Structures are given as structure tokens and as C-alpha cells.
PDB file of C-alpha atoms in Angstrom:
ATOM      1  CA  ASN A  22      -3.894  19.286 -18.372  1.00 59.00           C
ATOM      2  CA  ALA A  23      -4.933  15.854 -17.090  1.00 78.00           C
ATOM      3  CA  GLY A  24      -2.185  15.260 -14.491  1.00 95.00           C
ATOM      4  CA  VAL A  25      -2.218  11.568 -13.539  1.00 97.00           C
ATOM      5  CA  THR A  26      -4.737   9.368 -15.341  1.00 97.00           C
ATOM      6  CA  GLN A  27      -5.621   5.874 -14.182  1.00 98.00           C
ATOM      7  CA  THR A  28      -7.628   3.241 -16.014  1.00 97.00           C
ATOM      8  CA  PRO A  29      -9.920   1.523 -15.358  1.00 97.00           C
ATOM      9  CA  LYS A  30     -11.776   3.329 -12.566  1.00 96.00           C
ATOM     10  CA  PHE A  31     -13.570   0.185 -11.415  1.00 97.00           C
ATOM     11  CA  GLN A  32     -12.957  -3.508 -11.947  1.00 97.00           C
ATOM     12  CA  VAL A  33     -14.341  -6.774 -10.601  1.00 97.00           C
ATOM     13  CA  LEU A  34     -12.262  -9.903 -11.008  1.00 97.00           C
ATOM     14  CA  LYS A  35     -12.575 -13.522 -10.039  1.00 97.00           C
ATOM     15  CA  THR A  36      -9.859 -15.183  -7.960  1.00 98.00           C
ATOM     16  CA  GLY A  37      -7.030 -16.307 -10.211  1.00 97.00           C
ATOM     17  CA  GLN A  38      -7.714 -13.873 -13.033  1.00 97.00           C
ATOM     18  CA  SER A  39      -5.035 -11.456 -14.160  1.00 97.00           C
ATOM     19  CA  MET A  40      -5.228  -7.814 -15.080  1.00 96.00           C
ATOM     20  CA  THR A  41      -3.125  -4.729 -15.625  1.00 98.00           C
ATOM     21  CA  LEU A  42      -3.832  -1.322 -14.141  1.00 98.00           C
ATOM     22  CA  GLN A  43      -2.681   1.520 -16.328  1.00 98.00           C
ATOM     23  CA  CYS A  44      -1.270   4.878 -15.265  1.00 98.00           C
ATOM     24  CA  ALA A  45      -0.052   7.818 -17.319  1.00 98.00           C
ATOM     25  CA  GLN A  46       1.171  11.279 -16.321  1.00 97.00           C
ATOM     26  CA  ASP A  47       1.627  14.336 -18.498  1.00 96.00           C
ATOM     27  CA  MET A  48       3.770  16.439 -16.134  1.00 94.00           C
ATOM     28  CA  ASN A  49       7.139  15.151 -17.374  1.00 94.00           C
ATOM     29  CA  HIS A  50       7.810  13.700 -13.917  1.00 94.00           C
ATOM     30  CA  ASN A  51      10.691  11.333 -13.373  1.00 92.00           C
ATOM     31  CA  SER A  52       9.282   9.319 -10.479  1.00 92.00           C
ATOM     32  CA  MET A  53       6.109   7.253 -10.379  1.00 94.00           C
ATOM     33  CA  TYR A  54       4.480   5.153  -7.669  1.00 94.00           C
ATOM     34  CA  TRP A  55       1.771   2.586  -7.053  1.00 97.00           C
ATOM     35  CA  TYR A  56      -0.040   2.530  -3.692  1.00 96.00           C
ATOM     36  CA  ARG A  57      -2.924   0.581  -2.286  1.00 97.00           C
ATOM     37  CA  GLN A  58      -5.305   2.105   0.221  1.00 96.00           C
ATOM     38  CA  ASP A  59      -7.276  -0.069   2.605  1.00 94.00           C
ATOM     39  CA  PRO A  60      -9.520   0.968   5.520  1.00 88.00           C
ATOM     40  CA  GLY A  61      -7.465   1.495   8.654  1.00 83.00           C
ATOM     41  CA  MET A  62      -4.187   0.796   6.830  1.00 84.00           C
ATOM     42  CA  GLY A  63      -3.522   4.069   5.086  1.00 86.00           C
ATOM     43  CA  LEU A  64      -1.547   4.335   1.860  1.00 92.00           C
ATOM     44  CA  ARG A  65       0.969   1.550   1.393  1.00 92.00           C
ATOM     45  CA  LEU A  66       3.618   1.678  -1.311  1.00 93.00           C
ATOM     46  CA  ILE A  67       3.600  -1.335  -3.627  1.00 95.00           C
ATOM     47  CA  TYR A  68       6.291  -0.433  -6.181  1.00 95.00           C
ATOM     48  CA  TYR A  69       7.951   2.695  -7.395  1.00 93.00           C
ATOM     49  CA  SER A  70      10.053   3.860 -10.298  1.00 93.00           C
ATOM     50  CA  ALA A  71      12.558   6.587  -9.531  1.00 90.00           C
ATOM     51  CA  SER A  72      13.268   7.158 -13.205  1.00 89.00           C
ATOM     52  CA  GLU A  73      12.561   5.663 -16.599  1.00 89.00           C
ATOM     53  CA  GLY A  74      14.048   2.194 -16.796  1.00 89.00           C
ATOM     54  CA  THR A  75      14.167   1.508 -13.054  1.00 92.00           C
ATOM     55  CA  THR A  76      11.679  -0.069 -10.666  1.00 95.00           C
ATOM     56  CA  ASP A  77      11.942  -0.987  -6.985  1.00 93.00           C
ATOM     57  CA  LYS A  78       9.841  -2.787  -4.409  1.00 94.00           C
ATOM     58  CA  GLY A  79       7.958  -0.850  -1.802  1.00 92.00           C
ATOM     59  CA  GLU A  80       6.347  -2.018   1.413  1.00 90.00           C
ATOM     60  CA  VAL A  81       3.880  -4.577  -0.030  1.00 94.00           C
ATOM     61  CA  PRO A  82       5.131  -5.890  -3.420  1.00 96.00           C
ATOM     62  CA  ASN A  83       4.084  -9.543  -3.166  1.00 96.00           C
ATOM     63  CA  GLY A  84       1.583 -10.589  -5.830  1.00 97.00           C
ATOM     64  CA  TYR A  85       2.304  -7.604  -8.084  1.00 98.00           C
ATOM     65  CA  ASN A  86       4.584  -6.720 -10.968  1.00 97.00           C
ATOM     66  CA  VAL A  87       5.216  -3.364 -12.588  1.00 98.00           C
ATOM     67  CA  SER A  88       6.495  -2.003 -15.869  1.00 97.00           C
ATOM     68  CA  ARG A  89       7.809   1.500 -16.503  1.00 96.00           C
ATOM     69  CA  LEU A  90       6.925   1.526 -20.173  1.00 89.00           C
ATOM     70  CA  ASN A  91       8.355   5.000 -20.804  1.00 95.00           C
ATOM     71  CA  LYS A  92       8.624   8.246 -18.884  1.00 95.00           C
ATOM     72  CA  ARG A  93       4.851   8.793 -19.006  1.00 97.00           C
ATOM     73  CA  GLU A  94       3.493   5.340 -18.226  1.00 97.00           C
ATOM     74  CA  PHE A  95       3.767   2.984 -15.260  1.00 98.00           C
ATOM     75  CA  SER A  96       1.584  -0.121 -15.153  1.00 98.00           C
ATOM     76  CA  LEU A  97       0.741  -2.500 -12.310  1.00 98.00           C
ATOM     77  CA  ARG A  98      -0.044  -6.131 -13.027  1.00 98.00           C
ATOM     78  CA  LEU A  99      -1.797  -8.715 -10.891  1.00 97.00           C
ATOM     79  CA  GLU A 100      -0.846 -12.107 -12.319  1.00 94.00           C
ATOM     80  CA  SER A 101      -3.243 -14.221 -10.253  1.00 96.00           C
ATOM     81  CA  ALA A 102      -5.658 -12.075  -8.307  1.00 96.00           C
ATOM     82  CA  ALA A 103      -6.530 -12.970  -4.713  1.00 97.00           C
ATOM     83  CA  PRO A 104      -9.345 -11.620  -2.502  1.00 97.00           C
ATOM     84  CA  SER A 105      -6.670 -10.001  -0.284  1.00 97.00           C
ATOM     85  CA  GLN A 106      -5.855  -7.723  -3.208  1.00 98.00           C
ATOM     86  CA  THR A 107      -9.290  -6.117  -3.084  1.00 98.00           C
ATOM     87  CA  SER A 108      -8.417  -2.476  -2.552  1.00 98.00           C
ATOM     88  CA  VAL A 109      -8.285   0.988  -4.043  1.00 98.00           C
ATOM     89  CA  TYR A 110      -5.113   1.446  -6.068  1.00 98.00           C
ATOM     90  CA  PHE A 111      -3.536   4.846  -6.577  1.00 98.00           C
ATOM     91  CA  CYS A 112      -0.838   5.862  -8.997  1.00 97.00           C
ATOM     92  CA  ALA A 113       1.225   8.956  -8.233  1.00 95.00           C
ATOM     93  CA  SER A 114       4.092  10.872  -9.760  1.00 95.00           C
ATOM     94  CA  SER A 115       6.645  13.400  -8.542  1.00 92.00           C
ATOM     95  CA  GLY A 116       9.170  15.632 -10.158  1.00 85.00           C
ATOM     96  CA  ALA A 117      12.535  14.695  -8.778  1.00 71.00           C
ATOM     97  CA  GLY A 118      12.819  12.090  -6.090  1.00 69.00           C
ATOM     98  CA  GLY A 119      10.425  10.180  -3.884  1.00 68.00           C
ATOM     99  CA  GLU A 120      10.349  12.837  -1.190  1.00 75.00           C
ATOM    100  CA  GLN A 121       8.929  15.515  -3.433  1.00 80.00           C
ATOM    101  CA  PRO A 122       5.202  16.300  -3.346  1.00 86.00           C
ATOM    102  CA  GLN A 123       3.284  13.650  -5.175  1.00 89.00           C
ATOM    103  CA  HIS A 124       0.436  14.065  -7.632  1.00 95.00           C
ATOM    104  CA  PHE A 125      -2.152  11.326  -7.427  1.00 97.00           C
ATOM    105  CA  GLY A 126      -4.633   9.864  -9.867  1.00 97.00           C
ATOM    106  CA  ASP A 127      -8.235   9.268  -8.837  1.00 96.00           C
ATOM    107  CA  GLY A 128      -7.710   5.575  -8.181  1.00 97.00           C
ATOM    108  CA  THR A 129      -8.869   2.208  -9.434  1.00 97.00           C
ATOM    109  CA  ARG A 130     -11.394   0.391  -7.251  1.00 97.00           C
ATOM    110  CA  LEU A 131     -10.670  -3.293  -7.576  1.00 97.00           C
ATOM    111  CA  SER A 132     -12.821  -6.084  -6.135  1.00 97.00           C
ATOM    112  CA  ILE A 133     -11.733  -9.687  -6.295  1.00 97.00           C
ATOM    113  CA  LEU A 134     -14.371 -12.307  -5.637  1.00 96.00           C
TER     114      LEU A 134
ATOM    115  CA  THR B  10       6.395  -0.160  11.713  1.00 51.00           C
ATOM    116  CA  GLN B  11       4.126   2.874  11.675  1.00 49.00           C
ATOM    117  CA  LEU B  12       6.444   5.880  11.707  1.00 82.00           C
ATOM    118  CA  LEU B  13       3.768   8.573  11.527  1.00 92.00           C
ATOM    119  CA  GLU B  14       0.853   8.505  13.951  1.00 95.00           C
ATOM    120  CA  GLN B  15      -2.133  10.698  13.205  1.00 96.00           C
ATOM    121  CA  SER B  16      -4.759  11.647  15.747  1.00 97.00           C
ATOM    122  CA  PRO B  17      -7.605  11.630  16.079  1.00 97.00           C
ATOM    123  CA  GLN B  18      -8.501   8.915  13.636  1.00 96.00           C
ATOM    124  CA  PHE B  19     -12.050  10.257  13.218  1.00 97.00           C
ATOM    125  CA  LEU B  20     -13.523  13.682  13.956  1.00 97.00           C
ATOM    126  CA  SER B  21     -17.106  14.797  13.513  1.00 98.00           C
ATOM    127  CA  ILE B  22     -17.920  18.431  14.239  1.00 97.00           C
ATOM    128  CA  GLN B  23     -20.496  21.111  13.481  1.00 98.00           C
ATOM    129  CA  GLU B  24     -19.948  23.875  10.971  1.00 98.00           C
ATOM    130  CA  GLY B  25     -18.192  26.849  12.565  1.00 98.00           C
ATOM    131  CA  GLU B  26     -16.183  24.871  15.123  1.00 98.00           C
ATOM    132  CA  ASN B  27     -12.396  24.880  15.315  1.00 98.00           C
ATOM    133  CA  LEU B  28     -10.306  21.731  15.279  1.00 98.00           C
ATOM    134  CA  THR B  29      -6.735  20.504  15.377  1.00 98.00           C
ATOM    135  CA  VAL B  30      -5.324  17.266  14.019  1.00 98.00           C
ATOM    136  CA  TYR B  31      -1.907  15.932  14.862  1.00 98.00           C
ATOM    137  CA  CYS B  32       0.850  14.018  13.127  1.00 97.00           C
ATOM    138  CA  ASN B  33       3.522  12.587  15.434  1.00 96.00           C
ATOM    139  CA  SER B  34       6.650  10.518  15.026  1.00 93.00           C
ATOM    140  CA  SER B  35       9.734   9.438  16.894  1.00 91.00           C
ATOM    141  CA  SER B  36      11.718  10.067  13.701  1.00 90.00           C
ATOM    142  CA  VAL B  37      13.077  13.379  12.465  1.00 91.00           C
ATOM    143  CA  PHE B  38      11.884  14.362   8.998  1.00 91.00           C
ATOM    144  CA  SER B  39      13.493  16.805   6.604  1.00 90.00           C
ATOM    145  CA  SER B  40      10.048  17.979   5.541  1.00 91.00           C
ATOM    146  CA  LEU B  41       6.422  17.114   6.057  1.00 93.00           C
ATOM    147  CA  GLN B  42       3.516  17.327   3.656  1.00 95.00           C
ATOM    148  CA  TRP B  43      -0.225  17.516   4.279  1.00 97.00           C
ATOM    149  CA  TYR B  44      -2.755  16.160   1.797  1.00 97.00           C
ATOM    150  CA  ARG B  45      -6.552  16.172   1.683  1.00 97.00           C
ATOM    151  CA  GLN B  46      -8.454  13.342   0.067  1.00 96.00           C
ATOM    152  CA  GLU B  47     -12.119  13.604  -0.821  1.00 94.00           C
ATOM    153  CA  PRO B  48     -14.306  10.522  -1.360  1.00 90.00           C
ATOM    154  CA  GLY B  49     -13.682   8.880  -4.722  1.00 91.00           C
ATOM    155  CA  GLU B  50     -10.587  10.953  -5.453  1.00 95.00           C
ATOM    156  CA  GLY B  51      -6.860  10.809  -4.906  1.00 96.00           C
ATOM    157  CA  PRO B  52      -5.010  12.827  -2.253  1.00 96.00           C
ATOM    158  CA  VAL B  53      -4.231  16.441  -3.135  1.00 96.00           C
ATOM    159  CA  LEU B  54      -1.266  18.293  -1.677  1.00 95.00           C
ATOM    160  CA  LEU B  55      -2.175  21.167   0.659  1.00 96.00           C
ATOM    161  CA  VAL B  56       1.197  22.293   1.958  1.00 95.00           C
ATOM    162  CA  THR B  57       4.809  21.332   2.611  1.00 93.00           C
ATOM    163  CA  VAL B  58       6.617  22.461   5.769  1.00 94.00           C
ATOM    164  CA  VAL B  59      10.381  22.305   5.825  1.00 92.00           C
ATOM    165  CA  THR B  60      11.843  24.308   8.717  1.00 92.00           C
ATOM    166  CA  GLY B  61      11.449  23.380  12.385  1.00 94.00           C
ATOM    167  CA  GLY B  62       8.894  25.731  13.972  1.00 95.00           C
ATOM    168  CA  GLU B  63       7.559  26.809  10.585  1.00 96.00           C
ATOM    169  CA  VAL B  64       3.943  27.977  10.381  1.00 97.00           C
ATOM    170  CA  LYS B  65       2.068  28.151   7.084  1.00 97.00           C
ATOM    171  CA  LYS B  66      -1.444  29.410   6.512  1.00 97.00           C
ATOM    172  CA  LEU B  67      -3.809  28.447   3.743  1.00 95.00           C
ATOM    173  CA  LYS B  68      -7.021  30.466   4.208  1.00 96.00           C
ATOM    174  CA  ARG B  69      -8.607  28.972   7.367  1.00 97.00           C
ATOM    175  CA  LEU B  70      -5.997  26.197   7.647  1.00 98.00           C
ATOM    176  CA  THR B  71      -2.854  26.681   9.737  1.00 98.00           C
ATOM    177  CA  PHE B  72      -0.030  24.153   9.529  1.00 98.00           C
ATOM    178  CA  GLN B  73       2.853  23.960  11.977  1.00 97.00           C
ATOM    179  CA  PHE B  74       6.029  21.900  11.903  1.00 96.00           C
ATOM    180  CA  GLY B  75       7.433  21.036  15.321  1.00 96.00           C
ATOM    181  CA  ASP B  76      10.712  22.590  16.429  1.00 95.00           C
ATOM    182  CA  ALA B  77      12.389  19.182  16.422  1.00 94.00           C
ATOM    183  CA  ARG B  78      10.827  18.275  13.036  1.00 93.00           C
ATOM    184  CA  LYS B  79       9.217  15.154  14.534  1.00 94.00           C
ATOM    185  CA  ASP B  80       5.625  16.339  14.558  1.00 95.00           C
ATOM    186  CA  SER B  81       3.140  18.613  12.855  1.00 97.00           C
ATOM    187  CA  SER B  82      -0.343  19.952  13.406  1.00 98.00           C
ATOM    188  CA  LEU B  83      -3.150  21.189  11.227  1.00 98.00           C
ATOM    189  CA  HIS B  84      -5.612  23.665  12.734  1.00 98.00           C
ATOM    190  CA  ILE B  85      -8.834  24.565  10.955  1.00 98.00           C
ATOM    191  CA  THR B  86     -10.704  27.670  12.050  1.00 98.00           C
ATOM    192  CA  ALA B  87     -14.468  27.897  11.580  1.00 98.00           C
ATOM    193  CA  ALA B  88     -14.757  24.594   9.756  1.00 98.00           C
ATOM    194  CA  GLN B  89     -17.023  24.383   6.710  1.00 97.00           C
ATOM    195  CA  PRO B  90     -18.764  21.324   5.197  1.00 96.00           C
ATOM    196  CA  GLY B  91     -16.349  21.675   2.282  1.00 95.00           C
ATOM    197  CA  ASP B  92     -13.491  20.821   4.668  1.00 97.00           C
ATOM    198  CA  THR B  93     -14.869  17.287   4.978  1.00 97.00           C
ATOM    199  CA  GLY B  94     -12.347  14.696   3.879  1.00 96.00           C
ATOM    200  CA  LEU B  95      -9.412  12.536   4.868  1.00 97.00           C
ATOM    201  CA  TYR B  96      -6.349  14.498   5.959  1.00 98.00           C
ATOM    202  CA  LEU B  97      -3.035  12.727   5.465  1.00 97.00           C
ATOM    203  CA  CYS B  98       0.407  13.739   6.620  1.00 96.00           C
ATOM    204  CA  ALA B  99       3.502  12.412   4.875  1.00 94.00           C
ATOM    205  CA  GLY B 100       7.094  12.673   6.026  1.00 91.00           C
ATOM    206  CA  ALA B 101      10.201  12.882   3.878  1.00 87.00           C
ATOM    207  CA  GLY B 102      13.719  11.960   4.858  1.00 80.00           C
ATOM    208  CA  GLY B 103      12.797  10.035   7.992  1.00 71.00           C
ATOM    209  CA  GLY B 104      14.180   6.756   9.275  1.00 65.00           C
ATOM    210  CA  GLY B 105      13.123   3.826   7.112  1.00 62.00           C
ATOM    211  CA  SER B 106      11.756   6.016   4.331  1.00 63.00           C
ATOM    212  CA  GLN B 107      14.251   4.717   1.760  1.00 67.00           C
ATOM    213  CA  GLY B 108      13.970   7.922  -0.201  1.00 70.00           C
ATOM    214  CA  ASN B 109      10.172   7.893  -0.375  1.00 82.00           C
ATOM    215  CA  LEU B 110       7.359   9.496   1.556  1.00 87.00           C
ATOM    216  CA  ILE B 111       6.037   7.867   4.730  1.00 89.00           C
ATOM    217  CA  PHE B 112       2.265   8.378   5.018  1.00 92.00           C
ATOM    218  CA  GLY B 113       0.225   8.439   8.197  1.00 94.00           C
ATOM    219  CA  LYS B 114      -3.101   6.593   8.238  1.00 94.00           C
ATOM    220  CA  GLY B 115      -5.083   9.798   8.150  1.00 96.00           C
ATOM    221  CA  THR B 116      -7.723  11.722  10.081  1.00 97.00           C
ATOM    222  CA  LYS B 117     -11.238  11.432   8.677  1.00 96.00           C
ATOM    223  CA  LEU B 118     -13.028  14.742   9.213  1.00 97.00           C
ATOM    224  CA  SER B 119     -16.759  15.240   8.854  1.00 97.00           C
ATOM    225  CA  VAL B 120     -18.159  18.754   9.132  1.00 97.00           C
ATOM    226  CA  LYS B 121     -21.940  18.847   9.488  1.00 97.00           C
ATOM    227  CA  PRO B 122     -23.987  21.870   8.390  1.00 96.00           C
TER     228      PRO B 122
END
């Protein structure tokens, strides 16, 4: 039982490049989330999807897009990467509603030069 | 606006010592969750407290939810090196949460042998 799987685990990009972070969960959860974690800033919500077919902005959505491909998968795309987007990105899922306990992946460490 | 304040931000202690970390807010939450995050991994749920005044124990960890449901504490008895990690509290149902969890910035605990 894998839980929440994120790929890739590490990535280095140049400014202006684009990439997509992938996330999949096998717990049949309705809700999925993308966070970024920066030193001294804690976990900040980028986007979330309360259910298949819906997505909403979180606290820091600028520079990102998301796709809820199906119930299992929720991807995060950086169209034109900037050094300010250097961070550790976490995907999470929860059963029914954003206030339920969340299950996190192990993160993607992204550096933008 | 930071709705959940955690203190202390950093804590370094010797094995066998006791410690308490705090999670405080001016908002009332319907429930509060505690997570532990180890280096290179995502946060893992430890406990959820729901009722004002509730106390939950998880081996050497004792969690308490304040009577007014605005604050919580985590007490660790006889800390072990394996307790090292980042402890995060997250509130549900508070002001500004928009149906999602509000995370504190965390307390980074280091337990030295």
C-alpha cells in the first residue's frame, strides 16, 4: 500500500523552464492538495481539489497550475519556473473534506537556478 | 495572517528530558491535529483532538486541547533520539480556513543521545 506517491523526488531547473510534478494516491480519497514548504514559512497551500473535477486556489497559487486528472492523480505545473519557486513540494490527500487528517507524500525537492 | 503560532520554534535537549511544545491561536478550531515530520519525508499524523479539554496519550506523548479550543500542547516524557523531528499542529474549522487545515510553522526538536 503506497499511500501518496510523488515524482520526481528531486529536480533542478533553469529559470524559465517548465515542468510538471506528479502525485497519485491509492486510498480512494476525494480531496487532494499541493503545498510548498520553505524554511521559516511552514506549509503553505498552493492549490487543492475537493473532489474529482474541481480545483481551487489556496494561499499561494501564483505561478502554478493544477490538473485533477482523475480521482487518483493531481498534478502541479510550473509554466515558467522562477528562483522564488525553489522549495520542497508536498502532495497530500484526505478522505472527505479539507479538515480531515491528511496523508502526505515524501515531497519533491525543486531547485531553480 | 498566521492563525496558529507554535512555540518554541527550535528545541534541543538531551535524551531523557521532558519537554512541552505549544500551539496557540486567537481563533476557535473544531479540531486540531498534530503531525511529525522527519528529514526528507512528509508529515505523518500523530493525533487529532476534538473536544475542549481533551487529553490523548500516545506512548510517551501527551496531547491536550485547550478548554476554549484555541490552543493545544504536546508533552513528551523522557525524550528519545527517535523523537527528533519537526512537530506541526494544524487546525480545522477556524477563521479563514476556508474548509482546509491551517498549519503552524512547526517546532523543530532535536534530542541528543
